[in-house]
mmCIF file of C-alpha atoms in Angstrom:
data_model
loop_
_atom_site.group_PDB
_atom_site.id
_atom_site.type_symbol
_atom_site.label_atom_id
_atom_site.label_comp_id
_atom_site.label_asym_id
_atom_site.label_seq_id
_atom_site.Cartn_x
_atom_site.Cartn_y
_atom_site.Cartn_z
ATOM 1 C CA MET A 262 85.150 29.007 175.152
ATOM 2 C CA SER A 263 86.653 28.495 172.029
ATOM 3 C CA GLY A 264 87.646 25.173 172.696
ATOM 4 C CA GLU A 265 84.426 24.156 173.781
ATOM 5 C CA PHE A 266 82.662 25.503 170.681
ATOM 6 C CA GLU A 267 85.559 23.541 168.340
ATOM 7 C CA ALA A 268 85.057 20.448 170.152
ATOM 8 C CA ALA A 269 80.938 20.632 169.789
ATOM 9 C CA GLY A 270 81.268 21.483 166.116
ATOM 10 C CA ALA A 271 83.797 18.494 165.678
ATOM 11 C CA ILE A 272 81.047 16.180 167.243
ATOM 12 C CA ALA A 273 78.472 17.638 164.791
ATOM 13 C CA GLU A 274 80.802 17.357 161.845
ATOM 14 C CA GLY A 275 81.423 14.046 162.868
ATOM 15 C CA GLY A 276 77.259 13.091 163.098
ATOM 16 C CA LEU A 277 76.999 14.553 159.723
ATOM 17 C CA TRP A 278 79.776 12.868 158.067
ATOM 18 C CA SER A 279 78.360 9.727 159.487
ATOM 19 C CA ARG A 280 74.818 10.190 158.177
ATOM 20 C CA VAL A 281 76.745 10.613 154.591
ATOM 21 C CA ALA A 282 78.172 7.214 155.201
ATOM 22 C CA GLU A 283 75.139 5.841 156.722
ATOM 23 C CA PRO A 284 71.786 7.294 154.877
ATOM 24 C CA ARG A 285 68.127 6.491 156.216
ATOM 25 C CA PRO A 286 67.285 2.998 154.913
ATOM 26 C CA GLY A 287 63.806 1.723 156.285
ATOM 27 C CA GLU A 288 62.780 5.057 158.066
ATOM 28 C CA ALA A 289 59.010 5.323 158.385
ATOM 29 C CA ALA A 290 57.255 8.313 156.931
ATOM 30 C CA ALA A 291 53.946 9.203 155.418
ATOM 31 C CA GLU A 292 52.445 7.252 152.417
ATOM 32 C CA GLY A 293 53.494 9.199 149.206
ATOM 33 C CA HIS A 294 51.465 9.800 146.099
ATOM 34 C CA GLY A 295 52.539 10.774 142.864
ATOM 35 C CA LYS A 296 55.619 10.909 141.489
ATOM 36 C CA CYS A 297 59.463 10.829 143.069
ATOM 37 C CA LEU A 298 60.692 14.635 143.192
ATOM 38 C CA ASN A 299 64.051 13.214 142.576
ATOM 39 C CA CYS A 300 63.780 10.766 139.713
ATOM 40 C CA ALA A 301 59.835 11.000 138.755
ATOM 41 C CA THR A 302 59.211 7.594 139.316
ATOM 42 C CA VAL A 303 55.632 6.563 140.429
ATOM 43 C CA LEU A 304 55.743 6.346 144.199
ATOM 44 C CA THR A 305 54.013 3.288 145.701
ATOM 45 C CA GLY A 306 54.903 3.724 149.301
ATOM 46 C CA PRO A 307 56.657 6.257 151.670
ATOM 47 C CA HIS A 308 59.859 5.625 149.795
ATOM 48 C CA CYS A 309 60.840 5.625 146.301
ATOM 49 C CA HIS A 310 61.505 2.368 145.163
ATOM 50 C CA GLN A 311 63.991 3.649 142.526
ATOM 51 C CA CYS A 312 66.255 5.942 144.222
ATOM 52 C CA GLY A 313 65.260 5.484 147.911
ATOM 53 C CA GLN A 314 64.223 9.219 148.586
ATOM 54 C CA ALA A 315 61.426 10.031 151.164
ATOM 55 C CA ALA A 316 58.032 10.752 149.369
ATOM 56 C CA HIS A 317 57.805 13.590 151.614
ATOM 57 C CA VAL A 318 60.313 16.453 151.821
ATOM 58 C CA HIS A 319 60.165 19.279 153.878
ATOM 59 C CA ARG A 320 61.169 23.184 153.386
ATOM 60 C CA SER A 321 60.678 24.380 157.125
ATOM 61 C CA PHE A 322 63.669 26.075 158.741
ATOM 62 C CA SER A 323 62.823 23.915 161.911
ATOM 63 C CA ALA A 324 62.775 20.734 160.070
ATOM 64 C CA PHE A 325 66.344 21.821 158.964
ATOM 65 C CA TRP A 326 67.750 21.822 162.408
ATOM 66 C CA HIS A 327 65.705 18.556 163.258
ATOM 67 C CA ASP A 328 67.770 16.961 160.441
ATOM 68 C CA ILE A 329 70.985 18.091 162.016
ATOM 69 C CA LEU A 330 70.125 17.161 165.411
ATOM 70 C CA HIS A 331 68.656 13.677 163.973
ATOM 71 C CA GLY A 332 72.126 13.236 162.435
ATOM 72 C CA VAL A 333 74.354 13.944 165.365
ATOM 73 C CA LEU A 334 72.549 12.327 167.837
ATOM 74 C CA HIS A 335 70.088 9.742 166.700
ATOM 75 C CA PHE A 336 71.649 7.592 163.977
ATOM 76 C CA ASP A 337 68.331 6.317 162.972
ATOM 77 C CA GLY A 338 67.933 4.632 166.308
ATOM 78 C CA LYS A 339 70.823 2.160 165.240
ATOM 79 C CA PHE A 340 73.227 3.487 168.009
ATOM 80 C CA TRP A 341 71.708 1.457 170.998
ATOM 81 C CA ASN A 342 71.257 -1.604 169.179
ATOM 82 C CA THR A 343 75.014 -1.209 167.802
ATOM 83 C CA LEU A 344 77.015 0.022 170.947
ATOM 84 C CA PRO A 345 76.058 -2.778 173.603
ATOM 85 C CA LEU A 346 77.130 -5.613 170.877
ATOM 86 C CA LEU A 347 80.251 -3.476 169.937
ATOM 87 C CA VAL A 348 81.243 -3.204 173.542
ATOM 88 C CA TRP A 349 80.516 -6.757 174.986
ATOM 89 C CA LYS A 350 79.981 -8.940 171.598
ATOM 90 C CA PRO A 351 81.736 -7.405 168.876
ATOM 91 C CA GLY A 352 82.623 -10.642 167.266
ATOM 92 C CA HIS A 353 78.793 -11.182 166.799
ATOM 93 C CA LEU A 354 78.099 -7.594 165.747
ATOM 94 C CA THR A 355 80.879 -8.247 162.735
ATOM 95 C CA ARG A 356 79.563 -11.650 162.317
ATOM 96 C CA ARG A 357 75.982 -10.293 161.627
ATOM 97 C CA TYR A 358 76.591 -6.985 159.804
ATOM 98 C CA ILE A 359 78.799 -9.488 157.491
ATOM 99 C CA HIS A 360 75.849 -11.880 156.902
ATOM 100 C CA GLY A 361 73.626 -8.954 156.133
ATOM 101 C CA GLU A 362 72.091 -7.717 158.868
ATOM 102 C CA ARG A 363 72.814 -3.976 158.220
ATOM 103 C CA ALA A 364 69.538 -1.976 158.498
ATOM 104 C CA LYS A 365 69.761 -2.284 162.062
ATOM 105 C CA PHE A 366 73.116 -1.662 163.018
ATOM 106 C CA ILE A 367 75.772 1.339 162.528
ATOM 107 C CA SER A 368 77.774 0.518 159.462
ATOM 108 C CA PRO A 369 81.336 0.542 160.511
ATOM 109 C CA MET A 370 82.480 3.143 158.488
ATOM 110 C CA ALA A 371 79.619 5.504 159.836
ATOM 111 C CA LEU A 372 80.820 4.516 163.285
ATOM 112 C CA PHE A 373 84.560 4.929 162.635
ATOM 113 C CA LEU A 374 84.185 8.468 161.322
ATOM 114 C CA PHE A 375 81.725 9.564 164.086
ATOM 115 C CA SER A 376 84.268 7.898 166.877
ATOM 116 C CA ILE A 377 87.390 9.759 165.146
ATOM 117 C CA PHE A 378 85.375 13.109 165.082
ATOM 118 C CA MET A 379 84.501 12.594 168.711
ATOM 119 C CA MET A 380 88.124 11.883 169.764
ATOM 120 C CA PHE A 381 89.515 15.097 167.944
ATOM 121 C CA ALA A 382 86.806 17.168 169.507
ATOM 122 C CA ILE A 383 87.512 15.579 173.100
ATOM 123 C CA PHE A 384 91.232 16.316 172.268
ATOM 124 C CA SER A 385 90.568 19.882 171.097
ATOM 125 C CA TYR A 386 88.497 20.549 174.629
ATOM 126 C CA VAL A 387 91.073 18.861 176.997
ATOM 127 C CA GLY A 388 94.128 20.696 174.960
ATOM 128 C CA SER A 389 92.662 23.719 173.659
ATOM 129 C CA PRO A 390 93.948 27.231 175.186
ATOM 130 C CA GLY A 391 89.992 28.098 175.874
ATOM 131 C CA SER A 392 89.561 25.410 178.180
ATOM 132 C CA ALA A 393 92.706 26.403 180.561
ATOM 133 C CA ASP A 394 90.943 29.616 181.285
ATOM 134 C CA SER A 395 88.467 28.023 183.257
ATOM 135 C CA PRO A 396 90.019 27.860 187.139
ATOM 136 C CA LYS A 397 89.313 24.367 187.671
ATOM 137 C CA ASN A 398 91.525 23.403 184.701
ATOM 138 C CA VAL A 399 94.171 25.407 186.059
ATOM 139 C CA VAL A 400 96.721 24.132 188.574
ATOM 140 C CA THR A 401 99.308 26.125 190.432
ATOM 141 C CA ALA A 402 102.833 24.968 190.975
ATOM 142 C CA ASP A 403 105.349 26.780 192.590
ATOM 143 C CA GLY A 404 103.644 30.142 191.508
ATOM 144 C CA VAL A 405 103.582 29.076 187.905
ATOM 145 C CA LYS A 406 100.127 28.260 186.333
ATOM 146 C CA VAL A 407 99.919 24.839 184.751
ATOM 147 C CA SER A 408 97.180 23.908 182.235
ATOM 148 C CA GLY A 409 98.724 21.632 179.837
ATOM 149 C CA TRP A 410 101.853 19.843 178.828
ATOM 150 C CA ARG A 411 103.679 22.822 177.624
ATOM 151 C CA GLU A 412 102.866 24.531 180.898
ATOM 152 C CA GLY A 413 103.654 21.787 182.598
ATOM 153 C CA MET A 414 107.161 21.342 181.149
ATOM 154 C CA GLN A 415 107.730 25.276 181.941
ATOM 155 C CA ALA A 416 106.968 24.690 185.491
ATOM 156 C CA GLY A 417 109.255 21.935 185.647
ATOM 157 C CA MET A 418 112.097 24.447 184.325
ATOM 158 C CA VAL A 419 111.543 26.847 186.913
ATOM 159 C CA ARG A 420 111.790 24.252 189.447
ATOM 160 C CA LEU A 421 114.732 23.315 188.052
ATOM 161 C CA GLU A 422 116.180 26.704 187.805
ATOM 162 C CA GLU A 423 115.470 27.446 191.337
ATOM 163 C CA GLN A 424 117.440 24.564 192.356
ATOM 164 C CA ILE A 425 120.325 25.361 190.143
ATOM 165 C CA LYS A 426 120.383 28.796 191.650
ATOM 166 C CA GLU A 427 120.204 27.165 195.430
ATOM 167 C CA LYS A 428 123.066 24.718 194.827
ATOM 168 C CA THR A 429 125.286 27.316 192.649
ATOM 169 C CA MET A 430 124.936 29.793 195.732
ATOM 170 C CA ALA A 431 125.871 27.111 198.106
ATOM 171 C CA THR A 432 129.068 25.883 195.818
ATOM 172 C CA GLN A 433 130.179 29.695 195.753
ATOM 173 C CA ALA A 434 129.833 29.646 199.721
ATOM 174 C CA LEU A 435 131.750 26.718 200.029
ATOM 175 C CA GLY A 436 134.546 27.516 197.749
ATOM 176 C CA GLU A 437 136.425 25.509 195.160
ATOM 177 C CA ASP A 438 138.956 23.525 197.651
ATOM 178 C CA ASP A 439 136.000 22.253 199.433
ATOM 179 C CA PRO A 440 135.118 18.405 198.590
ATOM 180 C CA SER A 441 131.398 19.002 199.028
ATOM 181 C CA ALA A 442 132.032 21.685 195.721
ATOM 182 C CA THR A 443 132.569 19.033 193.455
ATOM 183 C CA ALA A 444 129.468 17.041 194.227
ATOM 184 C CA LEU A 445 127.465 20.140 193.983
ATOM 185 C CA ALA A 446 128.927 21.095 190.599
ATOM 186 C CA ALA A 447 127.846 17.442 189.354
ATOM 187 C CA GLU A 448 124.501 17.707 190.705
ATOM 188 C CA ILE A 449 124.219 21.421 189.030
ATOM 189 C CA ARG A 450 125.295 19.726 185.932
ATOM 190 C CA GLU A 451 122.924 17.061 186.082
ATOM 191 C CA LEU A 452 119.937 19.920 186.748
ATOM 192 C CA LYS A 453 120.795 21.909 183.747
ATOM 193 C CA ALA A 454 121.060 18.859 181.595
ATOM 194 C CA GLN A 455 117.488 18.323 182.663
ATOM 195 C CA VAL A 456 116.121 21.688 181.589
ATOM 196 C CA ASN A 457 117.850 21.158 178.605
ATOM 197 C CA GLY A 458 115.532 18.616 177.858
ATOM 198 C CA LEU A 459 112.503 20.449 178.783
ATOM 199 C CA SER A 460 113.657 23.462 176.831
ATOM 200 C CA PHE A 461 114.392 21.628 173.582
ATOM 201 C CA ALA A 462 111.199 20.038 173.786
ATOM 202 C CA THR A 463 109.221 23.620 174.359
ATOM 203 C CA GLU A 464 111.529 26.282 172.538
ATOM 204 C CA GLY A 465 113.541 23.789 170.282
ATOM 205 C CA LYS A 466 116.966 24.848 171.661
ATOM 206 C CA ALA A 467 119.180 23.576 174.801
ATOM 207 C CA ARG A 468 119.469 26.436 177.399
ATOM 208 C CA TYR A 469 122.502 25.357 178.545
ATOM 209 C CA PRO A 470 124.459 24.352 175.745
ATOM 210 C CA GLU A 471 127.798 24.464 177.598
ATOM 211 C CA VAL A 472 126.378 21.173 179.203
ATOM 212 C CA LEU A 473 126.321 19.267 175.649
ATOM 213 C CA LYS A 474 130.153 19.612 175.550
ATOM 214 C CA ASN A 475 131.564 16.285 176.329
ATOM 215 C CA GLY A 476 135.090 15.518 177.566
ATOM 216 C CA SER A 477 136.521 15.933 174.413
ATOM 217 C CA GLY A 478 135.126 19.460 173.834
ATOM 218 C CA GLN A 479 132.958 18.242 170.817
ATOM 219 C CA ASP A 480 128.952 18.907 170.831
ATOM 220 C CA ALA A 481 127.028 15.904 172.138
ATOM 221 C CA SER A 482 124.339 14.754 169.795
ATOM 222 C CA GLN A 483 121.437 14.130 171.883
ATOM 223 C CA PHE A 484 119.816 17.320 171.267
ATOM 224 C CA ASP A 485 121.564 18.365 167.776
ATOM 225 C CA LEU A 486 118.614 17.285 165.520
ATOM 226 C CA GLY A 487 119.922 20.137 162.965
ATOM 227 C CA GLY A 488 123.373 18.276 162.618
ATOM 228 C CA GLU A 489 124.915 17.302 159.092
ATOM 229 C CA VAL A 490 123.575 13.737 158.337
ATOM 230 C CA ASP A 491 125.636 11.994 155.721
ATOM 231 C CA THR A 492 125.100 8.602 154.384
ATOM 232 C CA GLY A 493 126.673 9.073 150.954
ATOM 233 C CA TRP A 494 123.299 9.489 149.173
ATOM 234 C CA ASP A 495 123.203 13.386 148.583
ATOM 235 C CA GLY A 496 119.485 13.734 147.577
ATOM 236 C CA PHE A 497 118.496 11.712 150.975
ATOM 237 C CA ASP A 498 120.987 13.488 153.074
ATOM 238 C CA ARG A 499 119.557 17.083 152.125
ATOM 239 C CA LEU A 500 116.248 15.914 152.702
ATOM 240 C CA VAL A 501 116.963 14.682 156.041
ATOM 241 C CA ASN A 502 118.982 17.657 157.255
ATOM 242 C CA LYS A 503 116.108 19.967 156.076
ATOM 243 C CA LEU A 504 113.431 18.163 157.499
ATOM 244 C CA ALA A 505 115.684 18.082 160.823
ATOM 245 C CA ALA A 506 116.279 21.703 160.866
ATOM 246 C CA LYS A 507 112.612 22.388 160.275
ATOM 247 C CA ALA A 508 111.568 20.145 163.399
ATOM 248 C CA ASN A 509 114.670 21.873 165.616
ATOM 249 C CA LYS A 510 113.324 25.389 164.657
ATOM 250 C CA ASN A 511 109.839 24.873 165.447
ATOM 251 C CA PRO A 512 109.089 21.901 167.323
ATOM 252 C CA GLU A 513 105.426 22.939 168.650
ATOM 253 C CA LEU A 514 104.499 23.582 164.969
ATOM 254 C CA LEU A 515 105.561 19.741 164.144
ATOM 255 C CA LEU A 516 103.075 18.710 167.268
ATOM 256 C CA TYR A 517 100.368 20.582 166.217
ATOM 257 C CA LYS A 518 100.523 19.015 162.407
ATOM 258 C CA LEU A 519 100.908 15.539 164.132
ATOM 259 C CA GLN A 520 97.523 16.171 165.961
ATOM 260 C CA SER A 521 96.022 17.787 163.041
ATOM 261 C CA ASN A 522 97.129 15.037 160.462
ATOM 262 C CA GLY A 523 96.160 12.220 163.068
ATOM 263 C CA TYR A 524 92.613 12.951 162.820
ATOM 264 C CA LYS A 525 92.661 13.886 158.651
ATOM 265 C CA PHE A 526 94.435 10.808 157.981
ATOM 266 C CA ALA A 527 93.182 8.361 160.790
ATOM 267 C CA TRP A 528 91.411 6.260 157.919
ATOM 268 C CA LEU A 529 94.702 5.247 156.783
ATOM 269 C CA LEU A 530 94.798 2.800 159.568
ATOM 270 C CA ILE A 531 92.226 0.727 158.162
ATOM 271 C CA PRO A 532 94.172 -0.111 155.092
ATOM 272 C CA LEU A 533 97.309 -0.477 156.692
ATOM 273 C CA SER A 534 95.837 -3.071 159.232
ATOM 274 C CA ILE A 535 93.890 -5.184 156.619
ATOM 275 C CA PRO A 536 96.571 -7.184 155.566
ATOM 276 C CA PHE A 537 98.110 -7.812 158.950
ATOM 277 C CA VAL A 538 94.035 -8.738 159.908
ATOM 278 C CA TRP A 539 94.381 -11.204 156.915
ATOM 279 C CA LEU A 540 97.699 -12.639 158.077
ATOM 280 C CA ALA A 541 96.388 -13.196 161.379
ATOM 281 C CA THR A 542 93.569 -15.023 160.267
ATOM 282 C CA LEU A 543 95.183 -17.467 157.673
ATOM 283 C CA GLY A 544 93.678 -20.930 157.888
ATOM 284 C CA LYS A 545 90.190 -19.668 158.178
ATOM 285 C CA ARG A 546 88.283 -20.109 154.916
ATOM 286 C CA GLY A 547 85.196 -18.467 153.583
ATOM 287 C CA HIS A 548 86.425 -15.077 154.648
ATOM 288 C CA ARG A 549 86.969 -11.919 152.141
ATOM 289 C CA PHE A 550 89.022 -8.871 152.249
ATOM 290 C CA TYR A 551 85.563 -7.068 152.869
ATOM 291 C CA ASP A 552 85.051 -9.140 156.224
ATOM 292 C CA HIS A 553 88.385 -7.958 157.618
ATOM 293 C CA ALA A 554 87.713 -4.523 156.668
ATOM 294 C CA VAL A 555 84.503 -4.654 158.440
ATOM 295 C CA PHE A 556 86.307 -6.183 161.569
ATOM 296 C CA THR A 557 89.053 -3.620 161.350
ATOM 297 C CA THR A 558 86.712 -0.879 161.363
ATOM 298 C CA TYR A 559 84.642 -1.691 164.179
ATOM 299 C CA SER A 560 87.862 -2.677 166.029
ATOM 300 C CA ILE A 561 89.429 0.588 165.416
ATOM 301 C CA ALA A 562 86.106 2.747 166.387
ATOM 302 C CA PHE A 563 85.569 0.881 169.595
ATOM 303 C CA MET A 564 89.403 1.825 170.645
ATOM 304 C CA SER A 565 88.902 5.231 169.421
ATOM 305 C CA LEU A 566 85.928 5.268 172.086
ATOM 306 C CA LEU A 567 87.726 3.546 174.513
ATOM 307 C CA PHE A 568 90.350 6.056 174.307
ATOM 308 C CA ILE A 569 87.851 9.036 174.829
ATOM 309 C CA VAL A 570 86.566 6.947 177.831
ATOM 310 C CA VAL A 571 90.150 7.181 179.492
ATOM 311 C CA THR A 572 90.589 10.813 178.387
ATOM 312 C CA LEU A 573 87.674 12.000 180.010
ATOM 313 C CA ALA A 574 88.161 10.170 182.885
ATOM 314 C CA GLY A 575 91.691 11.829 183.299
ATOM 315 C CA LYS A 576 90.448 15.197 182.549
ATOM 316 C CA PHE A 577 87.744 14.912 185.114
ATOM 317 C CA ASN A 578 89.567 13.051 187.730
ATOM 318 C CA ILE A 579 86.989 10.344 187.946
ATOM 319 C CA ALA A 580 89.453 7.624 189.111
ATOM 320 C CA PRO A 581 91.963 7.893 186.264
ATOM 321 C CA GLY A 582 94.244 4.922 187.457
ATOM 322 C CA LEU A 583 91.424 2.588 187.702
ATOM 323 C CA VAL A 584 89.921 3.288 184.214
ATOM 324 C CA THR A 585 93.130 3.279 182.720
ATOM 325 C CA THR A 586 93.952 0.145 184.137
ATOM 326 C CA ALA A 587 90.500 -1.513 183.210
ATOM 327 C CA ALA A 588 91.109 -0.084 179.715
ATOM 328 C CA VAL A 589 94.548 -1.669 179.259
ATOM 329 C CA ILE A 590 93.366 -5.004 180.214
ATOM 330 C CA TYR A 591 89.814 -4.817 178.263
ATOM 331 C CA ALA A 592 91.090 -3.662 175.189
ATOM 332 C CA PRO A 593 92.993 -6.945 174.027
ATOM 333 C CA PHE A 594 90.250 -8.923 175.712
ATOM 334 C CA HIS A 595 88.038 -7.500 173.133
ATOM 335 C CA MET A 596 89.992 -8.190 170.111
ATOM 336 C CA TYR A 597 90.258 -11.756 171.281
ATOM 337 C CA ARG A 598 86.323 -11.842 171.778
ATOM 338 C CA GLN A 599 85.983 -10.175 168.434
ATOM 339 C CA LEU A 600 88.576 -12.661 166.667
ATOM 340 C CA ARG A 601 86.846 -15.620 168.430
ATOM 341 C CA HIS A 602 83.344 -14.804 167.244
ATOM 342 C CA ALA A 603 83.835 -13.408 164.083
ATOM 343 C CA TYR A 604 85.895 -15.874 162.544
ATOM 344 C CA GLY A 605 84.651 -19.049 164.966
ATOM 345 C CA SER A 606 88.165 -19.485 166.456
ATOM 346 C CA SER A 607 88.480 -21.804 168.965
ATOM 347 C CA ARG A 608 89.846 -20.381 172.498
ATOM 348 C CA VAL A 609 93.509 -21.729 171.652
ATOM 349 C CA GLY A 610 93.210 -20.638 168.119
ATOM 350 C CA ALA A 611 91.905 -17.056 169.317
ATOM 351 C CA VAL A 612 94.787 -16.524 171.510
ATOM 352 C CA PHE A 613 97.121 -17.525 169.183
ATOM 353 C CA ARG A 614 95.692 -15.072 166.503
ATOM 354 C CA LEU A 615 95.555 -12.081 169.139
ATOM 355 C CA THR A 616 99.179 -12.832 169.969
ATOM 356 C CA LEU A 617 99.975 -12.308 166.233
ATOM 357 C CA LEU A 618 97.631 -9.508 165.837
ATOM 358 C CA LEU A 619 98.670 -7.661 168.868
ATOM 359 C CA THR A 620 102.364 -7.858 167.619
ATOM 360 C CA CYS A 621 101.309 -6.938 164.133
ATOM 361 C CA THR A 622 99.467 -3.674 165.589
ATOM 362 C CA VAL A 623 102.914 -2.231 166.765
ATOM 363 C CA PHE A 624 103.808 -2.127 163.312
ATOM 364 C CA VAL A 625 100.824 -0.625 162.282
ATOM 365 C CA VAL A 626 101.072 2.259 164.718
ATOM 366 C CA THR A 627 104.634 2.568 163.986
ATOM 367 C CA GLU A 628 104.130 2.934 160.387
ATOM 368 C CA PHE A 629 101.448 5.224 161.025
ATOM 369 C CA MET A 630 103.384 7.632 163.156
ATOM 370 C CA VAL A 631 106.175 7.464 160.537
ATOM 371 C CA ILE A 632 103.636 8.622 157.830
ATOM 372 C CA LEU A 633 102.159 11.530 160.222
ATOM 373 C CA VAL A 634 105.827 12.638 161.199
ATOM 374 C CA SER A 635 107.018 13.061 157.459
ATOM 375 C CA MET A 636 103.665 14.655 156.433
ATOM 376 C CA GLY A 637 104.350 17.122 159.278
ATOM 377 C CA LEU A 638 108.025 17.677 158.463
ATOM 378 C CA MET A 639 107.202 18.175 154.637
ATOM 379 C CA GLY A 640 103.910 19.995 155.168
#
């Protein structure tokens, strides 16, 4: 159950952080009288015209929980104004928000925070040890319980080990002079190489190190992350060798740090993307970097929500192939519609800018992953 509680907590945290980024402008309340309790300004309505605080403040326990649920679920009633436009008319949403229609929509940063926290919560639930305890989430493969990527690799190693055992016994029964023994030996070597790949990913070392020897008797380098790098720059070599040794020693810790840092520093995607959005929209006058930031943040928020849908479809086996295919097709189409209507581009111009932006996206994601890996190794 720990995974479910962790997921619920992350969603609640995302909602509350979204409320920090998106306060409560325009909410109705009872008429105020007297002075504002926050800044002592004389009240003329349900809100203080000086600081914006509501005239009526509560101190009841039930109202405290109402604020939490309101922050997580309601988004001031803006959610249903924003979501349809975000999904189908992202360019209109971006343009309208930039041009001043902000009270009726969720701000880009609030939506981004909520989607990132929700994505982390979903991933925590899907891959958490607690969720694996449920019988419906455990698959038995050849006597091995499989509930995640690590368990799946271990199950694969069990199957490969059985094949190695069977072929080894068959080789011994044939004798060394039998021509078929040579072919079986090659198959055994290939199976051991596959086991090495899986064991390196889960245990940080090769289970059959003798297979890593090449014909000249020297170690092959495909699994030798702990080897010495020599570029001639002593400081850089020491750093790389130290980081490689850490990754080789505990790959699971590195993967955990990647997942943890991925959601904590997801905001880096925004400043990393803005220059490329500016580059893709060169020639469109009248737009500022603020406009590019709004475009980028709404786009990343939508892609995060889309990724959540794909993950849940795979988790609960709801036409995962169809949902994944639809998402892969719709993601660039969504970017095309947002580019075209947010920046007023023609169809041909939007396609050209989309091609450039998709190319830049590869660089952004690569740069983001390099940062995460570096932080995971140095942390």
